[in-house]
Short mmCIF file of C-alpha atoms and ligand atoms in Angstrom, two decimals:
data_model
loop_
_atom_site.label_atom_id
_atom_site.label_comp_id
_atom_site.label_asym_id
_atom_site.label_seq_id
_atom_site.Cartn_x
_atom_site.Cartn_y
_atom_site.Cartn_z
CA MET A 1 0.01 -0.03 -0.04
CA PRO A 2 1.77 3.25 -1.11
CA LYS A 3 1.99 5.84 1.52
CA SER A 4 2.04 9.50 0.82
CA TYR A 5 2.86 12.34 3.24
CA ASN A 6 2.78 16.05 2.98
CA ILE A 7 5.88 17.53 4.64
CA ALA A 8 6.24 21.22 5.52
CA VAL A 9 9.81 22.45 4.91
CA LEU A 10 11.05 25.54 6.52
CA LYS A 11 14.62 26.20 5.36
CA GLY A 12 15.37 28.93 7.93
CA ASP A 13 18.26 31.41 8.11
CA GLY A 14 22.09 31.33 8.02
CA ILE A 15 23.25 27.77 7.42
CA GLY A 16 19.58 26.58 7.52
CA PRO A 17 18.99 26.47 3.71
CA GLU A 18 22.29 24.53 3.09
CA VAL A 19 21.54 21.85 5.76
CA THR A 20 17.86 21.57 4.92
CA GLU A 21 18.51 21.16 1.18
CA ALA A 22 21.08 18.47 2.09
CA ALA A 23 18.39 16.63 4.12
CA ILE A 24 15.84 17.01 1.24
CA LYS A 25 18.39 15.37 -1.14
CA VAL A 26 18.73 12.47 1.20
CA LEU A 27 14.90 12.15 1.61
CA ASN A 28 14.63 12.17 -2.18
CA ALA A 29 17.19 9.32 -2.39
CA VAL A 30 15.07 7.36 0.12
CA GLN A 31 11.94 7.97 -1.92
CA GLU A 32 13.64 6.89 -5.12
CA SER A 33 14.89 3.69 -3.50
CA SER A 34 11.49 2.81 -1.94
CA GLN A 35 8.54 1.64 -3.99
CA ASN A 36 5.82 2.65 -1.71
CA LEU A 37 6.83 6.00 -0.13
CA THR A 38 5.88 9.48 -1.45
CA LEU A 39 6.96 12.68 0.25
CA ASN A 40 5.27 15.89 -1.01
CA PHE A 41 7.46 18.80 0.16
CA LEU A 42 5.53 22.01 0.79
CA TYR A 43 8.00 24.93 1.24
CA GLY A 44 7.02 27.64 3.71
CA GLU A 45 8.66 30.96 4.51
CA ALA A 46 9.71 31.51 8.10
CA GLY A 47 12.66 33.07 9.96
CA TYR A 48 14.55 36.28 10.45
CA HIS A 49 14.70 37.00 6.66
CA CYS A 50 10.84 37.29 6.62
CA ILE A 51 10.60 40.11 9.08
CA ALA A 52 11.37 42.98 6.66
CA GLU A 53 8.74 41.75 4.20
CA TYR A 54 5.96 40.42 6.49
CA GLY A 55 6.63 42.18 9.86
CA THR A 56 6.83 38.71 11.42
CA ASN A 57 9.11 35.68 11.24
CA LEU A 58 6.11 33.34 10.95
CA PRO A 59 3.70 34.58 8.32
CA GLU A 60 0.11 33.33 8.58
CA LYS A 61 0.27 31.63 5.20
CA THR A 62 3.11 29.47 6.58
CA VAL A 63 1.03 28.44 9.56
CA ALA A 64 -1.79 27.55 7.10
CA LEU A 65 0.66 25.56 5.03
CA ILE A 66 1.89 23.61 8.14
CA LYS A 67 -1.66 22.79 9.03
CA ARG A 68 -2.03 20.90 5.71
CA THR A 69 0.96 18.67 6.43
CA HIS A 70 1.71 15.49 8.39
CA ALA A 71 5.03 16.72 9.80
CA CYS A 72 7.44 19.57 9.51
CA LEU A 73 11.24 19.62 8.74
CA LYS A 74 12.59 22.88 10.08
CA GLY A 75 15.93 24.44 9.45
CA PRO A 76 17.53 26.60 12.21
CA MET A 77 16.49 30.20 12.33
CA THR A 78 18.07 33.38 13.63
CA THR A 79 16.16 34.94 16.47
CA PRO A 80 16.33 38.71 17.01
CA GLU A 81 17.39 39.66 20.55
CA THR A 82 15.81 43.12 20.92
CA PRO A 83 12.81 43.44 23.22
CA GLY A 84 9.52 43.62 21.29
CA ALA A 85 10.97 41.85 18.20
CA PRO A 86 9.30 38.65 16.93
CA VAL A 87 10.01 35.70 19.33
CA SER A 88 11.72 32.52 18.22
CA VAL A 89 9.86 30.60 15.48
CA ALA A 90 10.78 27.30 17.05
CA VAL A 91 9.27 28.38 20.45
CA THR A 92 6.15 29.71 18.73
CA LEU A 93 5.54 26.61 16.70
CA ARG A 94 6.12 24.33 19.66
CA ARG A 95 3.46 26.18 21.63
CA MET A 96 1.07 26.69 18.70
CA PHE A 97 1.01 23.02 17.91
CA ASN A 98 1.44 21.85 21.42
CA LEU A 99 4.65 19.92 20.65
CA TYR A 100 5.26 19.21 24.31
CA ALA A 101 8.14 16.82 24.15
CA ASN A 102 11.49 17.84 22.72
CA VAL A 103 13.41 14.57 22.19
CA ARG A 104 17.18 14.89 21.69
CA PRO A 105 19.06 11.63 21.21
CA CYS A 106 22.66 11.83 22.37
CA ARG A 107 24.83 9.09 20.94
CA SER A 108 28.30 8.33 19.89
CA PHE A 109 29.07 7.93 16.15
CA PRO A 110 31.83 5.82 14.50
CA ASN A 111 35.10 7.66 13.95
CA VAL A 112 33.77 10.63 15.89
CA GLU A 113 35.69 11.57 19.09
CA SER A 114 33.41 11.39 22.11
CA LEU A 115 34.29 11.80 25.80
CA LYS A 116 33.50 8.08 26.43
CA PRO A 117 32.83 5.27 23.88
CA ASP A 118 29.46 3.95 22.98
CA LEU A 119 27.27 6.72 24.60
CA ASP A 120 23.55 6.38 24.02
CA PHE A 121 21.11 8.35 26.03
CA VAL A 122 18.16 10.68 25.27
CA ILE A 123 17.19 14.07 26.68
CA VAL A 124 13.48 14.76 26.87
CA ARG A 125 12.87 18.43 27.42
CA GLU A 126 9.52 20.00 28.32
CA ASN A 127 8.89 22.18 25.35
CA THR A 128 5.96 24.52 26.03
CA GLU A 129 6.50 26.43 29.31
CA GLY A 130 9.20 27.10 31.88
CA LEU A 131 11.47 30.05 31.21
CA TYR A 132 10.55 29.88 27.57
CA SER A 133 6.95 30.98 28.34
CA GLY A 134 7.99 34.35 26.91
CA VAL A 135 6.48 36.35 29.77
CA GLU A 136 9.04 38.97 30.51
CA PHE A 137 8.72 42.68 31.60
CA GLN A 138 10.59 45.50 33.08
CA LEU A 139 9.41 46.51 36.51
CA ALA A 140 11.57 49.67 36.57
CA PRO A 141 14.60 50.82 34.67
CA GLY A 142 17.32 48.20 35.32
CA VAL A 143 14.89 45.76 36.96
CA GLY A 144 13.52 42.90 34.80
CA VAL A 145 11.41 39.91 35.48
CA ALA A 146 10.92 36.70 33.49
CA LEU A 147 8.25 34.27 34.54
CA ARG A 148 9.24 30.62 34.81
CA ILE A 149 5.78 29.01 34.51
CA ILE A 150 5.68 25.32 35.50
CA THR A 151 2.38 23.42 35.56
CA HIS A 152 1.53 19.96 36.82
CA GLU A 153 -0.25 19.16 33.62
CA ALA A 154 2.69 19.92 31.28
CA SER A 155 5.23 18.32 33.66
CA PHE A 156 3.13 15.13 34.02
CA ARG A 157 2.61 14.91 30.25
CA VAL A 158 6.33 15.18 29.46
CA ALA A 159 7.25 12.82 32.30
CA GLU A 160 4.78 10.21 30.94
CA PHE A 161 6.43 10.56 27.51
CA ALA A 162 9.90 10.09 29.03
CA PHE A 163 8.85 7.11 31.06
CA LYS A 164 7.31 5.39 28.03
CA LEU A 165 10.55 6.03 26.10
CA ALA A 166 12.64 4.58 28.95
CA GLU A 167 10.43 1.44 29.07
CA ASN A 168 11.54 0.79 25.52
CA ARG A 169 15.23 1.45 26.27
CA LYS A 170 17.36 0.69 29.30
CA LYS A 171 14.49 1.37 31.80
CA HIS A 172 16.32 4.15 33.60
CA LEU A 173 15.10 7.69 34.03
CA THR A 174 16.91 10.69 35.56
CA TYR A 175 14.91 13.84 36.30
CA VAL A 176 16.83 17.03 36.48
CA HIS A 177 15.70 20.11 38.35
CA LYS A 178 16.79 22.80 40.79
CA GLY A 179 14.28 22.03 43.50
CA ASN A 180 16.53 23.16 46.30
CA ILE A 181 16.24 26.78 45.01
CA LEU A 182 13.16 26.83 42.81
CA ARG A 183 11.11 25.03 45.49
CA ILE A 184 7.59 25.85 44.12
CA THR A 185 8.12 25.50 40.33
CA ASP A 186 10.51 22.60 40.47
CA GLY A 187 8.50 21.11 43.36
CA ILE A 188 5.57 20.84 40.97
CA PHE A 189 7.88 19.31 38.33
CA LYS A 190 9.31 16.75 40.81
CA ASP A 191 5.89 15.73 42.10
CA ALA A 192 4.61 15.25 38.56
CA VAL A 193 7.57 12.95 37.77
CA LYS A 194 7.09 10.95 40.93
CA GLU A 195 3.34 10.62 40.15
CA ALA A 196 4.15 9.35 36.58
CA ALA A 197 6.78 6.98 38.03
CA LYS A 198 3.95 5.01 39.86
CA LYS A 199 2.58 3.97 36.47
CA HIS A 200 5.97 2.70 35.27
CA PRO A 201 7.37 0.43 38.02
CA THR A 202 9.90 -1.27 35.73
CA VAL A 203 11.80 2.03 35.25
CA THR A 204 14.31 2.93 37.97
CA ILE A 205 14.64 6.62 38.67
CA ASP A 206 17.40 9.07 39.73
CA ASP A 207 16.98 12.58 41.02
CA LEU A 208 19.67 15.13 40.07
CA HIS A 209 20.14 18.83 40.48
CA VAL A 210 20.85 20.64 37.24
CA ASP A 211 24.35 21.83 38.27
CA ALA A 212 25.28 18.37 39.26
CA ALA A 213 23.79 17.02 36.01
CA THR A 214 26.07 19.32 33.93
CA MET A 215 29.05 17.78 35.76
CA GLN A 216 27.84 14.16 35.60
CA LEU A 217 27.30 14.49 31.88
CA ILE A 218 31.04 14.89 31.61
CA LYS A 219 32.11 12.60 34.41
CA ARG A 220 29.90 9.60 33.71
CA PRO A 221 27.80 10.17 30.58
CA GLU A 222 27.48 6.41 30.13
CA SER A 223 25.26 6.10 33.19
CA PHE A 224 22.38 7.90 31.67
CA ASP A 225 19.47 6.44 29.72
CA VAL A 226 16.55 8.96 29.57
CA ILE A 227 16.88 12.41 31.12
CA VAL A 228 13.70 14.42 31.60
CA THR A 229 13.85 18.06 32.56
CA THR A 230 12.24 21.53 32.21
CA ASN A 231 12.62 23.74 29.16
CA LEU A 232 15.81 25.82 29.74
CA PHE A 233 17.68 23.16 31.59
CA GLY A 234 16.99 20.70 28.71
CA ASP A 235 18.16 23.21 26.13
CA ILE A 236 21.50 23.77 27.87
CA LEU A 237 22.07 20.16 28.73
CA SER A 238 21.45 18.99 25.19
CA ASP A 239 24.00 21.32 23.73
CA GLU A 240 26.46 20.09 26.29
CA ALA A 241 25.52 16.41 25.53
CA ALA A 242 26.00 17.04 21.79
CA GLN A 243 29.62 18.05 22.43
CA VAL A 244 30.16 15.18 24.92
CA THR A 245 29.03 12.65 22.29
CA GLY A 246 30.76 14.32 19.32
CA SER A 247 29.60 17.53 17.72
CA LEU A 248 26.59 19.85 17.53
CA GLY A 249 26.69 19.15 13.83
CA LEU A 250 25.46 15.59 14.48
CA ALA A 251 22.67 16.26 16.98
CA ALA A 252 19.04 15.96 15.87
CA GLY A 253 15.86 16.78 17.70
CA ALA A 254 12.17 15.96 17.48
CA ASN A 255 9.29 18.12 18.81
CA ILE A 256 6.35 15.76 19.42
CA GLY A 257 2.76 16.57 20.24
CA GLU A 258 -0.48 14.46 20.24
CA THR A 259 -1.19 15.10 16.56
CA TYR A 260 1.92 16.65 14.98
CA GLY A 261 5.73 16.46 14.89
CA MET A 262 8.36 18.97 13.99
CA PHE A 263 11.91 17.84 13.31
CA GLU A 264 15.04 20.00 13.36
CA PRO A 265 18.80 20.06 14.18
CA VAL A 266 19.67 20.92 17.82
CA HIS A 267 22.01 23.64 16.57
CA GLY A 268 21.12 27.22 15.44
CA SER A 269 21.70 29.09 12.30
CA ALA A 270 25.47 29.63 12.82
CA PRO A 271 25.41 32.86 10.75
CA LYS A 272 29.17 33.15 10.37
CA TYR A 273 29.19 29.99 8.25
CA THR A 274 26.32 31.03 5.87
CA ASN A 275 26.84 29.92 2.27
CA MET A 276 30.34 28.57 2.99
CA ASN A 277 29.39 24.95 2.21
CA ARG A 278 31.34 24.07 5.35
CA VAL A 279 29.00 22.91 8.17
CA ASN A 280 27.91 19.37 8.90
CA PRO A 281 24.43 18.52 7.46
CA ILE A 282 24.13 15.24 9.51
CA ALA A 283 22.13 16.86 12.28
CA THR A 284 19.37 17.88 9.88
CA ILE A 285 19.65 14.59 7.93
CA MET A 286 19.19 12.67 11.21
CA ALA A 287 16.23 14.94 12.11
CA ALA A 288 14.70 13.84 8.77
CA ALA A 289 15.24 10.19 9.79
CA MET A 290 13.49 10.90 13.08
CA MET A 291 10.60 12.34 11.04
CA LEU A 292 10.22 9.20 8.94
CA GLU A 293 10.22 7.09 12.09
CA TYR A 294 7.48 9.36 13.60
CA LEU A 295 5.50 8.87 10.42
CA GLY A 296 5.75 5.08 10.91
CA GLU A 297 8.35 4.66 8.14
CA LYS A 298 10.86 2.83 10.20
CA ALA A 299 12.53 1.06 7.28
CA ALA A 300 13.09 4.34 5.52
CA ALA A 301 14.46 5.93 8.69
CA LEU A 302 16.89 3.03 9.15
CA LYS A 303 18.07 3.48 5.59
CA ILE A 304 19.16 7.04 6.43
CA GLU A 305 20.74 6.06 9.72
CA LYS A 306 22.69 3.22 8.12
CA ALA A 307 23.95 5.43 5.31
CA VAL A 308 25.15 8.08 7.86
CA LEU A 309 26.87 5.45 9.97
CA ASP A 310 28.49 3.84 6.88
CA VAL A 311 29.87 7.23 5.68
CA LEU A 312 31.21 8.04 9.13
CA SER A 313 32.72 4.51 9.60
CA GLU A 314 34.59 4.85 6.31
CA GLY A 315 36.04 8.06 7.61
CA LYS A 316 36.84 9.49 4.08
CA ILE A 317 34.28 12.34 4.22
CA ARG A 318 34.60 14.48 7.35
CA THR A 319 33.40 18.03 7.78
CA ALA A 320 35.39 20.68 9.74
CA ASP A 321 33.54 19.99 13.03
CA LEU A 322 34.82 16.40 12.74
CA GLY A 323 38.35 17.44 12.12
CA GLY A 324 38.15 17.10 8.31
CA SER A 325 37.91 19.45 5.36
CA SER A 326 34.94 17.94 3.44
CA THR A 327 32.07 20.26 2.40
CA THR A 328 28.37 20.15 3.39
CA SER A 329 27.53 18.95 -0.14
CA GLN A 330 30.23 16.28 -0.25
CA MET A 331 28.84 14.92 3.02
CA SER A 332 25.23 14.85 1.83
CA GLN A 333 26.30 13.35 -1.55
CA ALA A 334 28.17 10.59 0.17
CA ILE A 335 25.08 9.76 2.25
CA GLU A 336 22.79 9.80 -0.84
CA THR A 337 25.17 7.52 -2.66
CA LYS A 338 24.93 4.92 0.17
CA ILE A 339 21.17 4.99 0.02
CA HIS A 340 20.87 4.47 -3.80
P1 NAD B 401 24.58 27.87 16.82
O1 NAD B 401 24.12 26.53 17.15
O2 NAD B 401 23.97 28.52 15.60
O3 NAD B 401 26.19 27.92 16.59
C1 NAD B 401 27.11 27.71 17.56
C2 NAD B 401 28.38 27.10 16.96
O4 NAD B 401 28.12 25.67 16.82
C3 NAD B 401 28.70 27.58 15.54
O5 NAD B 401 29.48 28.79 15.53
C4 NAD B 401 29.48 26.38 15.03
O6 NAD B 401 30.86 26.48 15.51
C5 NAD B 401 28.81 25.25 15.64
N1 NAD B 401 27.78 24.63 14.75
C6 NAD B 401 26.48 24.83 14.75
N2 NAD B 401 25.90 24.08 13.77
C7 NAD B 401 26.90 23.40 13.17
C8 NAD B 401 26.91 22.43 12.11
N3 NAD B 401 25.80 22.03 11.45
N4 NAD B 401 28.08 21.89 11.73
C9 NAD B 401 29.20 22.31 12.38
N5 NAD B 401 29.24 23.16 13.38
C10 NAD B 401 28.08 23.69 13.77
O7 NAD B 401 24.32 28.79 18.06
P2 NAD B 401 24.34 30.40 18.27
O8 NAD B 401 25.55 30.98 17.63
O9 NAD B 401 24.12 30.57 19.74
O10 NAD B 401 22.97 30.92 17.61
C11 NAD B 401 22.93 31.48 16.27
C12 NAD B 401 21.48 31.80 15.99
O11 NAD B 401 20.74 30.57 15.92
C13 NAD B 401 20.82 32.72 17.04
O12 NAD B 401 19.97 33.63 16.40
C14 NAD B 401 19.96 31.71 17.86
O13 NAD B 401 18.83 32.34 18.37
C15 NAD B 401 19.51 30.75 16.72
N6 NAD B 401 19.14 29.42 17.23
C16 NAD B 401 18.10 28.87 16.58
C17 NAD B 401 17.68 27.62 16.93
C18 NAD B 401 16.47 27.01 16.20
O14 NAD B 401 16.12 27.49 15.22
N7 NAD B 401 15.89 25.93 16.75
C19 NAD B 401 18.37 26.92 17.90
C20 NAD B 401 19.48 27.41 18.53
C21 NAD B 401 19.90 28.69 18.14
#
């Protein structure tokens, strides 16, 4: 039975178009090598470059386009930092489509230097609230307040997601918080995790303060299986974990909700490398593989993963972040060739 999916593609800013096009080429190679898979790419405009023309980084027509699709492949976007400017597209889409679980696999790759061998853990970050709620104001000149909103509902929902993931992995979950200082907000988060734990007795749990977690990620990264945490802590820990396991250029992420999924690299738009054909496209290519898995196309997802692992194992094509001098297009071409 042929399967056909509409995929929203947002290329983004900076290195976004280069890495997204690389992932699309790989997805096209997967389509060509599969008899029963059709991906219809619907390109939408979003990102910093839209602001001058539309007054926003997420035009309404792009939101309408996303609503007609089964999933979204999103390139990184540049976020303006001036107060009052449009807020991050990623944050807006996560909240708009209720993509409450940000899933960031952290694993070693062949021929890629990592702090310890054979690392394999996943960070699940609450994606809709916390310090990314976007509620920030100035009380008086020089005095600002940002609201860190934590609800039982959102904490329980993401904890449930993380426990289910752990049940299918090594059955271990670490919840990371700063409950000794943020007693009310992280108290709510901790209680929600403990409540979810009762429904998943086969999963053992560990409790870790976020400052200790940053240290343990370096000291004993092999001891983690699934980490669940709040929004900001998860964002920081996953960049750290990307470097612990190899490179930000390899780290992919999924934003999962009840009815929709958005897939993107963990990294940002790295503006200084724009159009240099220099950065590693694997993070976005692996995000595309996660998207296929979310759509139920596991065989197609595995094809991409195997091709990436084969290219890295051979060690002939290595981008600058991996200590080589290969280009973005040489890397994606090598992966495409393995798929055909
Ligand atoms: P960044 O992730 O863009 O870049 C940090 C550094 O990581 C780069 O200078 C580069 O050395 C390395 N790097 C990133 N991607 C790489 C790749 N594919 N291959 C090799 N090396 C890579 O972080 P930043 O400089 O803090 O942010 C730049 C912009 O991106 C900001 O506007 C920020 O808001 C935005 N951002 C967007 C997203 C998103 O769209 N989801 C995520 C993070 C940051």
